[in-house]
Coordinates of C-alpha atoms and ligand atoms in Angstrom, one line a residue:
X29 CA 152.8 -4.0 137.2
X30 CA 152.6 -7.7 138.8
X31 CA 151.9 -5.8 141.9
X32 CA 148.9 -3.7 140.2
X33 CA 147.4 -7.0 138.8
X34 CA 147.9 -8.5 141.9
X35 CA 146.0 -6.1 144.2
X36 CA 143.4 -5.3 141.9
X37 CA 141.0 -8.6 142.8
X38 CA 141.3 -7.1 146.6
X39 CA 140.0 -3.2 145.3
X40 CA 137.3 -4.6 143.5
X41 CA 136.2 -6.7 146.4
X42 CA 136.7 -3.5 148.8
X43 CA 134.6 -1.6 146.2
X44 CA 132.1 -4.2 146.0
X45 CA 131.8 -4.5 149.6
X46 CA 131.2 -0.6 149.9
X47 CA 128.7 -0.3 147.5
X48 CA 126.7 -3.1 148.7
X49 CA 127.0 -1.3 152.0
X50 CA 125.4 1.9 150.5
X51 CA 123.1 0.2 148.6
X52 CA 121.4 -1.6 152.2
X53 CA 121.9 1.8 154.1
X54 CA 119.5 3.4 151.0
X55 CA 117.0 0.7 151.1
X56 CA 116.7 1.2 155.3
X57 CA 116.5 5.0 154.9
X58 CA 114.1 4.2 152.0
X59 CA 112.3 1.6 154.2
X60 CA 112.3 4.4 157.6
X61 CA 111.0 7.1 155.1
X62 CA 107.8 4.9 154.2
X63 CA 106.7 3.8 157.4
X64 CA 107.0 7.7 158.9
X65 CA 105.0 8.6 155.9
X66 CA 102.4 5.9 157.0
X67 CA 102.6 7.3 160.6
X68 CA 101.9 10.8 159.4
X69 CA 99.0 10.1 157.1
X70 CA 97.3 7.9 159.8
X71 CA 98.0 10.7 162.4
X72 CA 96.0 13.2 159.7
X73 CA 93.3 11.4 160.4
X74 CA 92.1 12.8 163.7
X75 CA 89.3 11.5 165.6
X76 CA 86.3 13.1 166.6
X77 CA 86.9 16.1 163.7
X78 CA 84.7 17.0 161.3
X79 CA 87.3 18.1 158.4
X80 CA 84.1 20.0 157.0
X81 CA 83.3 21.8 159.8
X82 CA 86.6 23.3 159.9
X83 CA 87.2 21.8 163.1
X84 CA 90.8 23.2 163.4
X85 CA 92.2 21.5 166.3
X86 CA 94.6 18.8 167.6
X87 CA 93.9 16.1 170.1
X88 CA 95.0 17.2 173.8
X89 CA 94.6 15.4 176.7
X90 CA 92.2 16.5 179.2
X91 CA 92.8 14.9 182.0
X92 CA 91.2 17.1 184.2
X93 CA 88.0 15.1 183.0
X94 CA 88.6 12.5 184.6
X95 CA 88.7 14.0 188.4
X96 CA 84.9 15.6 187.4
X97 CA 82.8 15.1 190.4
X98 CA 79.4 13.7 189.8
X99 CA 76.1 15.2 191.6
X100 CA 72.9 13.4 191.7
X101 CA 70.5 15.1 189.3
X102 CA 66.8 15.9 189.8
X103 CA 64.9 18.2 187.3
X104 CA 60.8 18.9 187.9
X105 CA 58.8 16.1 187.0
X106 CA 55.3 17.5 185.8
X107 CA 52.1 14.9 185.9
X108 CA 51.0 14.1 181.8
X109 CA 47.9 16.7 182.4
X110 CA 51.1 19.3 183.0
X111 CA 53.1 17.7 180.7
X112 CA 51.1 18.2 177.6
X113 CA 49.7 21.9 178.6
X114 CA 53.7 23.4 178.9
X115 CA 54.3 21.3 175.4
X116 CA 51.4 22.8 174.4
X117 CA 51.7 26.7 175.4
X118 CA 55.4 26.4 174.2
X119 CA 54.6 25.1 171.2
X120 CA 51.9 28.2 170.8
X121 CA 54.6 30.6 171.8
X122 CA 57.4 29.5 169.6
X123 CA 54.5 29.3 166.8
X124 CA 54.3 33.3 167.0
X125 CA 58.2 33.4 166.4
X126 CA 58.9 35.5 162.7
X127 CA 61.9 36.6 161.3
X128 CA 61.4 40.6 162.0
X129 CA 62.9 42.6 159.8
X130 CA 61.7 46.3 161.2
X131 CA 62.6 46.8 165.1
X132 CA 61.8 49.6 166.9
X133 CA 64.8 51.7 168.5
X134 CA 62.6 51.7 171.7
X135 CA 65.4 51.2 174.2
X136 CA 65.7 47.0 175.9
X137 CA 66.8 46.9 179.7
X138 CA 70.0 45.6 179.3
X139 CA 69.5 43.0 181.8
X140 CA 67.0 41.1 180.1
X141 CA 69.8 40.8 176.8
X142 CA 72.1 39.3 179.7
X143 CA 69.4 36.8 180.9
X144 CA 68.8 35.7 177.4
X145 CA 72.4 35.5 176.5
X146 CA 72.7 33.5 179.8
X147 CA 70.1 31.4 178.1
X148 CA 71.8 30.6 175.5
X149 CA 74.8 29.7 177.3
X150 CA 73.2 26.9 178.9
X151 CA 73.5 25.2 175.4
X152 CA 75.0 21.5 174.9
X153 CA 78.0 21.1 173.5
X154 CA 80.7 18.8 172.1
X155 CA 82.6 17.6 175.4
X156 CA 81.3 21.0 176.9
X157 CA 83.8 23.3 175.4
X158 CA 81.2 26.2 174.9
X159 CA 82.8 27.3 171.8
X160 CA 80.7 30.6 171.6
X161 CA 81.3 34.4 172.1
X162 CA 78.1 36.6 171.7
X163 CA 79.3 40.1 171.3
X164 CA 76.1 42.4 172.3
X165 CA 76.7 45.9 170.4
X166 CA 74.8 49.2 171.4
X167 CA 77.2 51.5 170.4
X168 CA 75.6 53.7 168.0
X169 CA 78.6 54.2 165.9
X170 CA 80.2 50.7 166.2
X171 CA 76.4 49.5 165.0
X172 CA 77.0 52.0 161.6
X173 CA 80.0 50.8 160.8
X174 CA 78.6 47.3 161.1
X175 CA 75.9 48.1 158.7
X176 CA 78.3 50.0 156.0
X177 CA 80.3 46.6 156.1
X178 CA 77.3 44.4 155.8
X179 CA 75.4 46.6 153.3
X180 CA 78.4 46.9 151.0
X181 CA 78.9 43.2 151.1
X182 CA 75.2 42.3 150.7
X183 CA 75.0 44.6 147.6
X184 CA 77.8 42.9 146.0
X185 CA 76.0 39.4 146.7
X186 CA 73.3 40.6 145.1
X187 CA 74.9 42.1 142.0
X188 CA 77.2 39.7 141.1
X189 CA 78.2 37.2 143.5
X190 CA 75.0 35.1 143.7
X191 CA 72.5 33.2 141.3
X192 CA 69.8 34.9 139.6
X193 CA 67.5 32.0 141.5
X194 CA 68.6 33.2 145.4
X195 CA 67.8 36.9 144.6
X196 CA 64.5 35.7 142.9
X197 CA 64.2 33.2 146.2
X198 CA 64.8 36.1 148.5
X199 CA 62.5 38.3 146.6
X200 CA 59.4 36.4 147.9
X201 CA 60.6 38.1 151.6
X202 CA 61.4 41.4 150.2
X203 CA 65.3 41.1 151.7
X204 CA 67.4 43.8 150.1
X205 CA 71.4 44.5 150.6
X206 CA 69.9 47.8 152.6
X207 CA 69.8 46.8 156.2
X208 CA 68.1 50.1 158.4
X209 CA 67.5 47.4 161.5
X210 CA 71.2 47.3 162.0
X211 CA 71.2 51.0 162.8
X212 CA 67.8 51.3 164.6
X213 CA 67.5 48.0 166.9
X214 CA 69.2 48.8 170.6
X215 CA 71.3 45.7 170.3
X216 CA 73.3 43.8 167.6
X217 CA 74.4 40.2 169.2
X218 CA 77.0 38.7 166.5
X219 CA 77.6 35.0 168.0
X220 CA 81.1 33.6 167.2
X221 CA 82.2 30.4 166.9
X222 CA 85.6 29.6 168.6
X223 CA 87.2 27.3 166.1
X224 CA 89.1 26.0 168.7
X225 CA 90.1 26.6 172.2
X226 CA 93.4 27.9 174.2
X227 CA 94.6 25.4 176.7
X228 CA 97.1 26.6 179.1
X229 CA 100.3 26.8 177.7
X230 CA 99.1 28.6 174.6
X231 CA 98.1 25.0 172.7
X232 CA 95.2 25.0 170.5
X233 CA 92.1 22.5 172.5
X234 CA 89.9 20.9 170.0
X235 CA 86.3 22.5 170.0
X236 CA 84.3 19.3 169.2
X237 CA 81.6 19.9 166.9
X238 CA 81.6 23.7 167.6
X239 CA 79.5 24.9 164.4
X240 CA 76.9 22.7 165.8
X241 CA 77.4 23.5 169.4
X242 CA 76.4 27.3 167.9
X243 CA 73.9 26.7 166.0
X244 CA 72.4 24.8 169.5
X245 CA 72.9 27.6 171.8
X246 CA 71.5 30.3 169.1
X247 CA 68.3 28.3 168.6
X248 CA 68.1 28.4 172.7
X249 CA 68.9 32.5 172.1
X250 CA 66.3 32.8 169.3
X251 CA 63.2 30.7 172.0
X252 CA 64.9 32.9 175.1
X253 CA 63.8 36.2 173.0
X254 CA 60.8 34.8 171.7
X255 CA 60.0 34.2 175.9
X256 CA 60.3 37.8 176.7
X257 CA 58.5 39.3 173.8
X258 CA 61.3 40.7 171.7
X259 CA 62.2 39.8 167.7
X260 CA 64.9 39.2 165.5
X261 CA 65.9 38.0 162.2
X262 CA 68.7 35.0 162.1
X263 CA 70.8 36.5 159.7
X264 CA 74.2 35.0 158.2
X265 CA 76.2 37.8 156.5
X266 CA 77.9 36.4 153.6
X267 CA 81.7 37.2 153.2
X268 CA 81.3 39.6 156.3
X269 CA 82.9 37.8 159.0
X270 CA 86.5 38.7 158.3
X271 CA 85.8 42.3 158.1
X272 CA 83.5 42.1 161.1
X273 CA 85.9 40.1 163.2
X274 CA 88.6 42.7 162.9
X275 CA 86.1 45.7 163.4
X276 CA 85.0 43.9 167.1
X277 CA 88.5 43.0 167.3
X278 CA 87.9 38.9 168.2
X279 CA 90.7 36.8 168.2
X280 CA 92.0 34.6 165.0
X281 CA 90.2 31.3 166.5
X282 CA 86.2 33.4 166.5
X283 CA 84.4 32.7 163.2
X284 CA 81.2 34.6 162.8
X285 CA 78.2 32.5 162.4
X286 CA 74.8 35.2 163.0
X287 CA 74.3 38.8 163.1
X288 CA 70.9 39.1 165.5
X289 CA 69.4 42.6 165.9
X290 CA 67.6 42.5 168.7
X291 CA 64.7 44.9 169.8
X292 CA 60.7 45.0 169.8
X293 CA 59.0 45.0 167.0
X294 CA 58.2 48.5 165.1
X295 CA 54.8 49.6 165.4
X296 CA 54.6 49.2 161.3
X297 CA 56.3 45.4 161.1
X298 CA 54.6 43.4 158.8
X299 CA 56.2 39.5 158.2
X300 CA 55.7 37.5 154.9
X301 CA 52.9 35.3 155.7
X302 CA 55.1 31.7 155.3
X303 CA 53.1 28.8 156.1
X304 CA 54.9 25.9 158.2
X305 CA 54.5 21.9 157.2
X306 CA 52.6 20.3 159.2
X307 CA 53.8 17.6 161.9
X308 CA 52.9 14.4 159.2
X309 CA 55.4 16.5 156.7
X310 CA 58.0 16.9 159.5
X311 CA 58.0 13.6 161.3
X312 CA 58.2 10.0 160.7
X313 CA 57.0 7.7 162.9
X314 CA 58.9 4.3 162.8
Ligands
LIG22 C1 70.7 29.9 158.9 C2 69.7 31.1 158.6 C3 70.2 32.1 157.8 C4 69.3 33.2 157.5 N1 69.8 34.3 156.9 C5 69.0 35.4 156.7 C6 69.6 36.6 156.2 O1 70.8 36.6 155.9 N2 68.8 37.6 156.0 C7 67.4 37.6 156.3 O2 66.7 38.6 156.1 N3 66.9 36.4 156.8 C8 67.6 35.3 157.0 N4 67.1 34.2 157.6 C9 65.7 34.2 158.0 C10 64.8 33.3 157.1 O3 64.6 34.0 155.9 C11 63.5 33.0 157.8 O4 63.8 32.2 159.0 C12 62.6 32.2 157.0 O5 62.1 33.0 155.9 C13 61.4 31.7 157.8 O6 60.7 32.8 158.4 P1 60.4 32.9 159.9 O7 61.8 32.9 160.6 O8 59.6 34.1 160.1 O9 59.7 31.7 160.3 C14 67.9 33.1 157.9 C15 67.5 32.0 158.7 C16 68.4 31.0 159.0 C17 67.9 29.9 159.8

């Protein structure tokens, strides 16, 4: 018993000891936890992505970059009296541009699609990573299948998925869910974004800014048409890109952006006659 009293001063000291010794090993795991929380969250906040634009990347190193060779550059250089006649005569031929919603079946060399698509390749983009794919469809049963998937989309946005004020909006250009031009026109070009890249190795590359990049390189596509006499109507199919994607079989990283036919204009097209602001309503001079 004199034993038991004796030694009990030492077990509560020992006790003591160990759980003070617990107690700092919880604080510094606490302590470790906190600061790789801080590195995470900061590390979240990647640079150069637009979170909206559904950038879905990670940062890689390109060091291939760096060993780019630079050439002297030299474009034309036209006198002013040049100068403003092109600005001029391009401004008059991207003028006649419309949306044309009836094309003729008449058959387009296939060459002149290529050039254009070329064209359109020759976009900017965010640290060049050309994050487009323009599939060019002529199959005539591959283009019905593409209708039946828009058509049956489009009539449920206009049934029940949108507004009553977009169907009244789209009413003043006579748009319906039916959409003959996607059987008729020779060519369907459906321009994919590449949400990101695949470096070697299989790791995803960031595709800077590549909604924007797109939308660049279509508006080239829209003026290469416009150059060579043929029409289209920039259309966005809503909720069709999934079903779309897996019917041309693109890969997970390939968002659809536009659905162009492409063709000449029927012999019958008629456009809404839309009236564009004026430069003062467009510009601001500073
Ligand atoms: C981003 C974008 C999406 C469009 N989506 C459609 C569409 O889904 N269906 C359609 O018939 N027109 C669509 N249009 C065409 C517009 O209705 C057309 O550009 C506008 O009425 C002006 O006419 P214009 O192109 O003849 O100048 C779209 C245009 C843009 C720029």
């Amino acid at each position: 018993m004199a034993f038991v009293s004796g030694v009990t001063p030492y077990i509560i000291a020992v006790f003591s000891v160990v759980i003070v010794c617990f107690w700092i090993q919880s604080l510094r795991e606490k302590k470790a936890k906190e600061s790789k929380g801080a590195t995470d969250s900061s590390s979240k906040v990647r640079r150069w992505v637009d979170q909206d634009l559904q950038d879905d990347t990670e940062i890689l190193p390109q060091h291939d970059e760096f060993d780019l060779p630079h050439v002297p550059y030299a474009p034309p250089r036209y006198p002013v009296d040049v100068m403003l006649e092109r600005s001029q005569d391009f401004y008059t031929l991207m003028d006649q541009r419309r949306s044309v919603r009836f094309i003729s079946p008449e058959p387009v060399p296939r060459e002149v699609i290529d050039n254009v698509i070329r064209t359109a390749g020759t976009s900017p983009s965010g640290a060049h990573t050309e994050p487009w794919t323009f599939v060019v469809v002529s199959d005539p049963h591959t283009k019905h299948k593409i209708r039946t998937i828009v058509e049956d989309e489009e009539e449920v946005n206009y049934r029940q998925r949108m507004g009553e004020k977009w169907v009244k909006d789209l009413a003043r250009i006579r748009t319906t869910w039916v959409k003959e031009y996607l059987d008729v026109a020779p060519y369907l070009v459906l321009v994919f974004k590449q949400t990101y890249g695949i470096a070697s190795g299989g790791k995803r590359k960031t595709h800077y800014y590549n909604e924007i990049s797109v939308s660049v390189a279509c508006g080239i596509l829209l003026a290469a048409l416009q150059n060579v006499g043929l029409v289209t109507v920039t259309s966005t199919p809503l909720n069709c890109g999934p079903r779309l994607r897996a019917l041309l079989q693109r890969p997970a990283n390939e968002k659809l952006l536009m659905l162009l036919p492409v063709g000449y204009p029927s012999a019958s097209a008629t456009v809404p006659d839309l009236k564009r602001k004026p430069l003062g309503d467009i510009a601001v001079a500073i």
